[in-house]
mmCIF file of N, CA and C in Angstrom:
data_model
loop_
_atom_site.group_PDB
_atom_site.id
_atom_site.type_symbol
_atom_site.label_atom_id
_atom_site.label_comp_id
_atom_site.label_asym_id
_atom_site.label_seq_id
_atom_site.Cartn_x
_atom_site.Cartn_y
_atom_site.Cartn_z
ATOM 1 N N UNK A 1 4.848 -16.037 4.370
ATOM 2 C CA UNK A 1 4.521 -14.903 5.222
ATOM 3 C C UNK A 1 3.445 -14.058 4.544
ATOM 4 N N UNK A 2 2.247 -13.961 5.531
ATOM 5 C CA UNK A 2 1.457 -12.798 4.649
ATOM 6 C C UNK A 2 0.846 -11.294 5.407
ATOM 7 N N UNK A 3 1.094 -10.420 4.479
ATOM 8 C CA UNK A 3 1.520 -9.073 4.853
ATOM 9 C C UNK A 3 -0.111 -8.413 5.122
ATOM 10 N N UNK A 4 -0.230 -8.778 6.795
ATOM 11 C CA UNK A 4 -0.927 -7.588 7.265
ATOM 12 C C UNK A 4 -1.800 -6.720 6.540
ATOM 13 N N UNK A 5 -1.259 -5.813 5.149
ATOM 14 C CA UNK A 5 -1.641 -4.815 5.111
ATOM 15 C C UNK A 5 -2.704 -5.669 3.771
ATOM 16 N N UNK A 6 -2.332 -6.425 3.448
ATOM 17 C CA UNK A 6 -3.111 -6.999 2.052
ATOM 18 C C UNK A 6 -4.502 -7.497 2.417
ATOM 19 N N UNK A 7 -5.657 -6.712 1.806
ATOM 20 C CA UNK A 7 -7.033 -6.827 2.087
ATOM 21 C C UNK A 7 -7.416 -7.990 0.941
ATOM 22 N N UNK A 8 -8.277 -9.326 0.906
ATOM 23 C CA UNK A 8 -8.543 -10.233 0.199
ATOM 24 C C UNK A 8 -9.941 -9.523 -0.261
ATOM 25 N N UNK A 9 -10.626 -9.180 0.405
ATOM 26 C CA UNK A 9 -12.261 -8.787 0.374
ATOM 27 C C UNK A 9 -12.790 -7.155 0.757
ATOM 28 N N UNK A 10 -12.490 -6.629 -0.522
ATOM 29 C CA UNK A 10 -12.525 -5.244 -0.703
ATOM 30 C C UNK A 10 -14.357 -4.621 -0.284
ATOM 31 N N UNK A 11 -14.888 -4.483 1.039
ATOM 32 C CA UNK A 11 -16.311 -3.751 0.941
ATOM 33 C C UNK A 11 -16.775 -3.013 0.546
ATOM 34 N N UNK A 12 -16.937 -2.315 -0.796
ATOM 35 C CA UNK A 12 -16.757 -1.069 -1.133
ATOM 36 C C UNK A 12 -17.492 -1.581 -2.629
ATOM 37 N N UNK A 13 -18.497 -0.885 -3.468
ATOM 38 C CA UNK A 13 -18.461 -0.857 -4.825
ATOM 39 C C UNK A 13 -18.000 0.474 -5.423
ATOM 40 N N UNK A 14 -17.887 0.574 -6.344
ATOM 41 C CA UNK A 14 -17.928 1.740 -7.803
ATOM 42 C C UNK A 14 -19.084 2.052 -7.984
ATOM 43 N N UNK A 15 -19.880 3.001 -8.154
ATOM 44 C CA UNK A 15 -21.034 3.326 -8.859
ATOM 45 C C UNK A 15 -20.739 4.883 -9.444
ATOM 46 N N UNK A 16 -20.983 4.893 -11.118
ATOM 47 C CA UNK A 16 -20.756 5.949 -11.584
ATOM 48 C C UNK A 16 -22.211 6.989 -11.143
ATOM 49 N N UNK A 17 -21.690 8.457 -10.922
ATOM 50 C CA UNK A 17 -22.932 8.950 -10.320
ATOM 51 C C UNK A 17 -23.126 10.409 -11.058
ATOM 52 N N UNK A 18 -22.559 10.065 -12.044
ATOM 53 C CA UNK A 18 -22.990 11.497 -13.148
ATOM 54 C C UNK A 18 -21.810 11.009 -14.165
ATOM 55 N N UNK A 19 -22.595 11.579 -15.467
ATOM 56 C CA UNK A 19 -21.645 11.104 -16.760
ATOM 57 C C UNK A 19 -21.808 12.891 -17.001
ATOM 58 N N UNK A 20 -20.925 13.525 -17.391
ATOM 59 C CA UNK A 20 -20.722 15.224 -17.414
ATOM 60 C C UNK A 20 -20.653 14.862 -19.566
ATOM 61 N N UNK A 21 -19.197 14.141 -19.399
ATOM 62 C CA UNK A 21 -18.820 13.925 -20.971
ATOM 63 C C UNK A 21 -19.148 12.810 -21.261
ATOM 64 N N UNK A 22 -18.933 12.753 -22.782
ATOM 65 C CA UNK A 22 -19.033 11.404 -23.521
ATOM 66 C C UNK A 22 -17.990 10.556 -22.704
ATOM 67 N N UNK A 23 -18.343 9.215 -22.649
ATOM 68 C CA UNK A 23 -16.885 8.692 -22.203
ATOM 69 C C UNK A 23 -17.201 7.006 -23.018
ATOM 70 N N UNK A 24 -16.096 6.929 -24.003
ATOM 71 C CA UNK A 24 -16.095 5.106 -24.330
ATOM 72 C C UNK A 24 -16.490 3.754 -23.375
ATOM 73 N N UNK A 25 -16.087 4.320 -21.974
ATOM 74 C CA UNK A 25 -16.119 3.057 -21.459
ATOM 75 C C UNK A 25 -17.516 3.077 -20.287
ATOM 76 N N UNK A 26 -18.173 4.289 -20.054
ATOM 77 C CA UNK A 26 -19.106 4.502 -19.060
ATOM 78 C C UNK A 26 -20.108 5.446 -19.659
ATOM 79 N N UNK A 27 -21.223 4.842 -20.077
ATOM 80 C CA UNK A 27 -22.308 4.946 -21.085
ATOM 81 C C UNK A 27 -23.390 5.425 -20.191
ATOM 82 N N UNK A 28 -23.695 4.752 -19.106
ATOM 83 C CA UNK A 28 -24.865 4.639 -18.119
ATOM 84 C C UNK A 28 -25.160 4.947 -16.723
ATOM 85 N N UNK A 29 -25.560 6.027 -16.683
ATOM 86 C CA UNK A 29 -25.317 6.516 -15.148
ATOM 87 C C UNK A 29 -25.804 5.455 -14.020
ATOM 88 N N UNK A 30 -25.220 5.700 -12.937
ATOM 89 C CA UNK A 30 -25.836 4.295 -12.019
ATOM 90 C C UNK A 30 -25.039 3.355 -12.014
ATOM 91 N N UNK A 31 -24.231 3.207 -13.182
ATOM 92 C CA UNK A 31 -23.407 1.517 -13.666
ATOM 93 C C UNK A 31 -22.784 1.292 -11.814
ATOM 94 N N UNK A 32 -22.820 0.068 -11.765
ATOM 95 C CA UNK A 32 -21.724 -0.172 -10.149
ATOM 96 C C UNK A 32 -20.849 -1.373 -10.920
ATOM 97 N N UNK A 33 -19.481 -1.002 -10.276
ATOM 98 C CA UNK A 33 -18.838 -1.951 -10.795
ATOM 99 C C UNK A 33 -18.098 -2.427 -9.208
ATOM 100 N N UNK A 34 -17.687 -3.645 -9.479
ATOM 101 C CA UNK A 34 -16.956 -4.339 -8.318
ATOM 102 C C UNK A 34 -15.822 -4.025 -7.897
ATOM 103 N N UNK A 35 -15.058 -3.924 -7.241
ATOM 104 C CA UNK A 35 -13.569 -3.697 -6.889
ATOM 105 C C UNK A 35 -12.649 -4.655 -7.723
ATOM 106 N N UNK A 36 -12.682 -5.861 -7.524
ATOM 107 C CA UNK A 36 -12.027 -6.299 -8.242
ATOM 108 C C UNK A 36 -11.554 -6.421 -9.784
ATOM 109 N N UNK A 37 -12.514 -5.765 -9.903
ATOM 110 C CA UNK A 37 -12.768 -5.475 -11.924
ATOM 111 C C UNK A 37 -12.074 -4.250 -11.900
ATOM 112 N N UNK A 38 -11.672 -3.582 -10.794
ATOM 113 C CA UNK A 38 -10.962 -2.209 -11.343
ATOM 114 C C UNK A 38 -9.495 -2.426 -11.079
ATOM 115 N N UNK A 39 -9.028 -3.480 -10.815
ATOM 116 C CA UNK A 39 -7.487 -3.645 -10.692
ATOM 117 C C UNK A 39 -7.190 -5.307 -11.613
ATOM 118 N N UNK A 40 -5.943 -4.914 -12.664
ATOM 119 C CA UNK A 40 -5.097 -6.101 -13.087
ATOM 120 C C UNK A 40 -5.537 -7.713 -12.021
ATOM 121 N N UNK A 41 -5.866 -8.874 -12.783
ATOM 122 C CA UNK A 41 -5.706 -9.724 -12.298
ATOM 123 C C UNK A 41 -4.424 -10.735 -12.162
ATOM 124 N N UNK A 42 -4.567 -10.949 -10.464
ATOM 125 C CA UNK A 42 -3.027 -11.318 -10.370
ATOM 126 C C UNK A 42 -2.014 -10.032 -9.289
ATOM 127 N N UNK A 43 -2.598 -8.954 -9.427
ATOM 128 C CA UNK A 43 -1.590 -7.642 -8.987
ATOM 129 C C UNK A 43 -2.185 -7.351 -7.750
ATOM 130 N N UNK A 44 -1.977 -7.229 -6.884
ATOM 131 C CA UNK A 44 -2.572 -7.187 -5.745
ATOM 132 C C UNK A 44 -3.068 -5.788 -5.465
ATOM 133 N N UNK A 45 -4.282 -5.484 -5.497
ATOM 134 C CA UNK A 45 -5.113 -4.230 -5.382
ATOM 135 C C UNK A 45 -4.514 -3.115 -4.664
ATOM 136 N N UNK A 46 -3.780 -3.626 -3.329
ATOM 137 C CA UNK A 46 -3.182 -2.673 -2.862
ATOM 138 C C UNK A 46 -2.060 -1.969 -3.525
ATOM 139 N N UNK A 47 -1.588 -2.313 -4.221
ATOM 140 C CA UNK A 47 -0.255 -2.123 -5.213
ATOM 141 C C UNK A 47 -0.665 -1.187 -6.120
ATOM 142 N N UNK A 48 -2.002 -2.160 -6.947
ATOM 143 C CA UNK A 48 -2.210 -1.358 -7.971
ATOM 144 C C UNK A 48 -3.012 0.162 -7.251
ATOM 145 N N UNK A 49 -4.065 0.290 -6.335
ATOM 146 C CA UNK A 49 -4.491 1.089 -6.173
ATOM 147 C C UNK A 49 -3.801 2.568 -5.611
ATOM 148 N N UNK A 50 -2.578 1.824 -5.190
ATOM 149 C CA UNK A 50 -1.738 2.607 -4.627
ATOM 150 C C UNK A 50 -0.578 3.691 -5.742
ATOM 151 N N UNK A 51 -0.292 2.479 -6.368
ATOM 152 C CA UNK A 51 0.434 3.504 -7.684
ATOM 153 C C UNK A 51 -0.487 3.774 -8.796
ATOM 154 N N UNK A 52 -1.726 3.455 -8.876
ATOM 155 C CA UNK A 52 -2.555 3.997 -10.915
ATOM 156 C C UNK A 52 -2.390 5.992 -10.397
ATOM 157 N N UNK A 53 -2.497 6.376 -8.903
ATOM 158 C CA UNK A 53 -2.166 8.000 -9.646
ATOM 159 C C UNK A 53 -1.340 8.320 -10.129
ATOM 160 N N UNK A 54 0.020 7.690 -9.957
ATOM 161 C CA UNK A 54 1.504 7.895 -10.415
ATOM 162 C C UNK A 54 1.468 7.124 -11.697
ATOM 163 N N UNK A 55 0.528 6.516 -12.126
ATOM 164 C CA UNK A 55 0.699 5.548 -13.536
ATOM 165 C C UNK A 55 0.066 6.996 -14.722
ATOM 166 N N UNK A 56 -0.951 7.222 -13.439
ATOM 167 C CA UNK A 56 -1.899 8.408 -14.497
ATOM 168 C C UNK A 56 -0.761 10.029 -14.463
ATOM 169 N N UNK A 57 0.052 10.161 -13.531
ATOM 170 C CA UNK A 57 0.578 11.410 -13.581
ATOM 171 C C UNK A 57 1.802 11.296 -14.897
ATOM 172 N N UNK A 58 2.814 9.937 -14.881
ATOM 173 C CA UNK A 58 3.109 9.841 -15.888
ATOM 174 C C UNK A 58 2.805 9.792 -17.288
ATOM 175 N N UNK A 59 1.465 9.498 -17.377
ATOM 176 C CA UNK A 59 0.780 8.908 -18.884
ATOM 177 C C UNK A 59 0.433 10.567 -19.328
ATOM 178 N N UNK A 60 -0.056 11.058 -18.391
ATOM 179 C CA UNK A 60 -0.250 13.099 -18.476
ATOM 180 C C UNK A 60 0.563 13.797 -18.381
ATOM 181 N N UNK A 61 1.673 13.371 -18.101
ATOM 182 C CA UNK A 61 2.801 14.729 -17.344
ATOM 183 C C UNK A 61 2.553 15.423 -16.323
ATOM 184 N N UNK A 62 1.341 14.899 -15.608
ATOM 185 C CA UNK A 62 1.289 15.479 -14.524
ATOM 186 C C UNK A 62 1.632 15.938 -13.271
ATOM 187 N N UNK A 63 0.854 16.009 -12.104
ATOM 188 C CA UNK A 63 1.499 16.057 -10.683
ATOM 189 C C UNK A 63 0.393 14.902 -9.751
ATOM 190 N N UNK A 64 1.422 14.372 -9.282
ATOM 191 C CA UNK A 64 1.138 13.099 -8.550
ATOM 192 C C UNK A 64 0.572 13.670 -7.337
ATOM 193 N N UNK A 65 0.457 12.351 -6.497
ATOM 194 C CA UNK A 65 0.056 12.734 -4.990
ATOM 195 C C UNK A 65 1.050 13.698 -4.174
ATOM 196 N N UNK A 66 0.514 14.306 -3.641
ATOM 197 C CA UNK A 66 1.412 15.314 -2.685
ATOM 198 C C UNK A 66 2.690 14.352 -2.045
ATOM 199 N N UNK A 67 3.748 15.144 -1.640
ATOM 200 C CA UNK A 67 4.965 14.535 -1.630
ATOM 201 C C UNK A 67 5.465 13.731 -2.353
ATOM 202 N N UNK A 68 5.536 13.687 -3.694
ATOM 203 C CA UNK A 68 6.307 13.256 -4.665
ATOM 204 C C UNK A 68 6.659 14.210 -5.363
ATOM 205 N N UNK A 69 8.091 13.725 -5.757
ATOM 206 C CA UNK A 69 8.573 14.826 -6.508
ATOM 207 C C UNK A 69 8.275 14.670 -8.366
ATOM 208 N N UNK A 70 8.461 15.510 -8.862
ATOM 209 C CA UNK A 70 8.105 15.096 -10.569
ATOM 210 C C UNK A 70 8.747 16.659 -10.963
ATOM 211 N N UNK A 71 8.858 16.663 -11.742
ATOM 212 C CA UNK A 71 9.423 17.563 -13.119
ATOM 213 C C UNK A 71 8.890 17.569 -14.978
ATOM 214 N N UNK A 72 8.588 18.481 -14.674
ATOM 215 C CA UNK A 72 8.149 18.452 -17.000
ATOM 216 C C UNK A 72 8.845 17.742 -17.169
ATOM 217 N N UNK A 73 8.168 16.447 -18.096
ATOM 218 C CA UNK A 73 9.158 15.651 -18.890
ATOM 219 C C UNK A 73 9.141 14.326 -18.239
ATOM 220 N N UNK A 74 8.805 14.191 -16.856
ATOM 221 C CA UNK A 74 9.512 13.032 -16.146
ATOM 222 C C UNK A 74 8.828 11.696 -16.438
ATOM 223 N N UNK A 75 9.399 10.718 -17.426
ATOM 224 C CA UNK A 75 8.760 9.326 -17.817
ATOM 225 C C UNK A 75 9.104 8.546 -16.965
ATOM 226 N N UNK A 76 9.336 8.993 -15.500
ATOM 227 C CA UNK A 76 9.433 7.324 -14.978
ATOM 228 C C UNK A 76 9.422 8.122 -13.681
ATOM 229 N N UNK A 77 9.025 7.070 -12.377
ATOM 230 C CA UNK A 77 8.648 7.184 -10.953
ATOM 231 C C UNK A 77 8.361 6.331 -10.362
ATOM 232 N N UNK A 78 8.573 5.989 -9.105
ATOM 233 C CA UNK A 78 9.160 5.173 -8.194
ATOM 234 C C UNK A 78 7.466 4.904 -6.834
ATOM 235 N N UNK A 79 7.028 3.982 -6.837
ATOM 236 C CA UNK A 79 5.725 4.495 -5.772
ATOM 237 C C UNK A 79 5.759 2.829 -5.207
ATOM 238 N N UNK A 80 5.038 2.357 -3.994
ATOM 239 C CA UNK A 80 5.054 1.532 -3.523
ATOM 240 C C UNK A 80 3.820 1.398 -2.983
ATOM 241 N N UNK A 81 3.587 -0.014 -2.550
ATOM 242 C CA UNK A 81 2.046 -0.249 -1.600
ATOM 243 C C UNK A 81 1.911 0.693 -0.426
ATOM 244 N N UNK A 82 1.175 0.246 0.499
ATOM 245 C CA UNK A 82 1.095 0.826 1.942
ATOM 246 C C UNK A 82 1.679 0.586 2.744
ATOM 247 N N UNK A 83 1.801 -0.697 2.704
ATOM 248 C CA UNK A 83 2.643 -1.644 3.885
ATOM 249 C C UNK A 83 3.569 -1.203 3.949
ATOM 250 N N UNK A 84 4.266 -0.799 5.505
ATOM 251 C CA UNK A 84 5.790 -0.453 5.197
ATOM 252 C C UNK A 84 6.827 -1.238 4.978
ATOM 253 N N UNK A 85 8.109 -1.017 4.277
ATOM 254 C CA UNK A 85 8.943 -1.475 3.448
ATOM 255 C C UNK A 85 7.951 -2.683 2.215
ATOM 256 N N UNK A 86 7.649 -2.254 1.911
ATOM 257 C CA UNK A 86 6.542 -3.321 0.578
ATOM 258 C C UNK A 86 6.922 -2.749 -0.450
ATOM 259 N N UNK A 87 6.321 -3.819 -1.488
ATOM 260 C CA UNK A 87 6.738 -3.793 -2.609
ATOM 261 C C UNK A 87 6.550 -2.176 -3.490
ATOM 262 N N UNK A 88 8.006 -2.092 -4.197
ATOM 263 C CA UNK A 88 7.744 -0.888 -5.164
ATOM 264 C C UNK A 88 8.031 -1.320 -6.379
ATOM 265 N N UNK A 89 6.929 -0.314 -6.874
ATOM 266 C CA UNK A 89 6.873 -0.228 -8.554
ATOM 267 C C UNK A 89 7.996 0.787 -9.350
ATOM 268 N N UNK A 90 8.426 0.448 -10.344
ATOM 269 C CA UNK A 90 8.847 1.668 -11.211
ATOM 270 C C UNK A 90 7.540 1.584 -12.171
ATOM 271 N N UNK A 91 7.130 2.853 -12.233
ATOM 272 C CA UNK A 91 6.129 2.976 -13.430
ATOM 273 C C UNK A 91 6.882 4.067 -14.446
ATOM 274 N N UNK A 92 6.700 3.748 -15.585
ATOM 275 C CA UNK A 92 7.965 4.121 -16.530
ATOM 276 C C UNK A 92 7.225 3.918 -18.206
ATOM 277 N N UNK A 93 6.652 5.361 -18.605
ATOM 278 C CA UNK A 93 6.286 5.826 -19.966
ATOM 279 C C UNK A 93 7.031 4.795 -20.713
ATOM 280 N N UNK A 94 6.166 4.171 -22.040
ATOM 281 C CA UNK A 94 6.790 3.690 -22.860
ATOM 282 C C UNK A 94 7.530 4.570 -24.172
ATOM 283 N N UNK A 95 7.419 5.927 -24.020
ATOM 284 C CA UNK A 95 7.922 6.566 -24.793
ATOM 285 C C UNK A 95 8.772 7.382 -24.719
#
């Protein structure tokens, strides 16, 4: 069975369009990078694109996308693709 919501052929590039700070990994203004180079190979883009803010709110302590709940402190959270009833992640601090 394959799920509707899963895009194979992402139309869209990356192009960095101002460097403000130093940054290790983006040296060169202009750089374009592909879609597929910005998500795990193997993980299905929608997945990943859907939970890296909740990967990044945990890794910061931050605050996630609107309507999620979080608390100071909270190493672990619960987020899923788009598709309804689809796959969910626990994303969960290693520390």
């Amino acid at each position: 069975m394959e799920c509707e919501y899963c895009i194979e052929d992402f139309n869209f590039n990356i192009k960095v369009a101002d460097i403000i700070t130093k940054c290790k990994y983006h040296k060169v203004k202009g750089a374009l990078y592909k879609p597929f180079a910005a998500a795990p190979k193997g993980l299905c883009r929608q997945l990943f694109y859907s939970v890296y803010p909740d990967c990044l709110a945990v890794l910061y302590n931050g605050v996630p996308r609107c309507g999620k709940t979080r608390v100071k402190g909270m190493r672990e959270i619960v987020s899923q693709c788009p598709a309804p009833c689809g796959v969910k992640a626990r994303i969960k601090s290693k520390e």
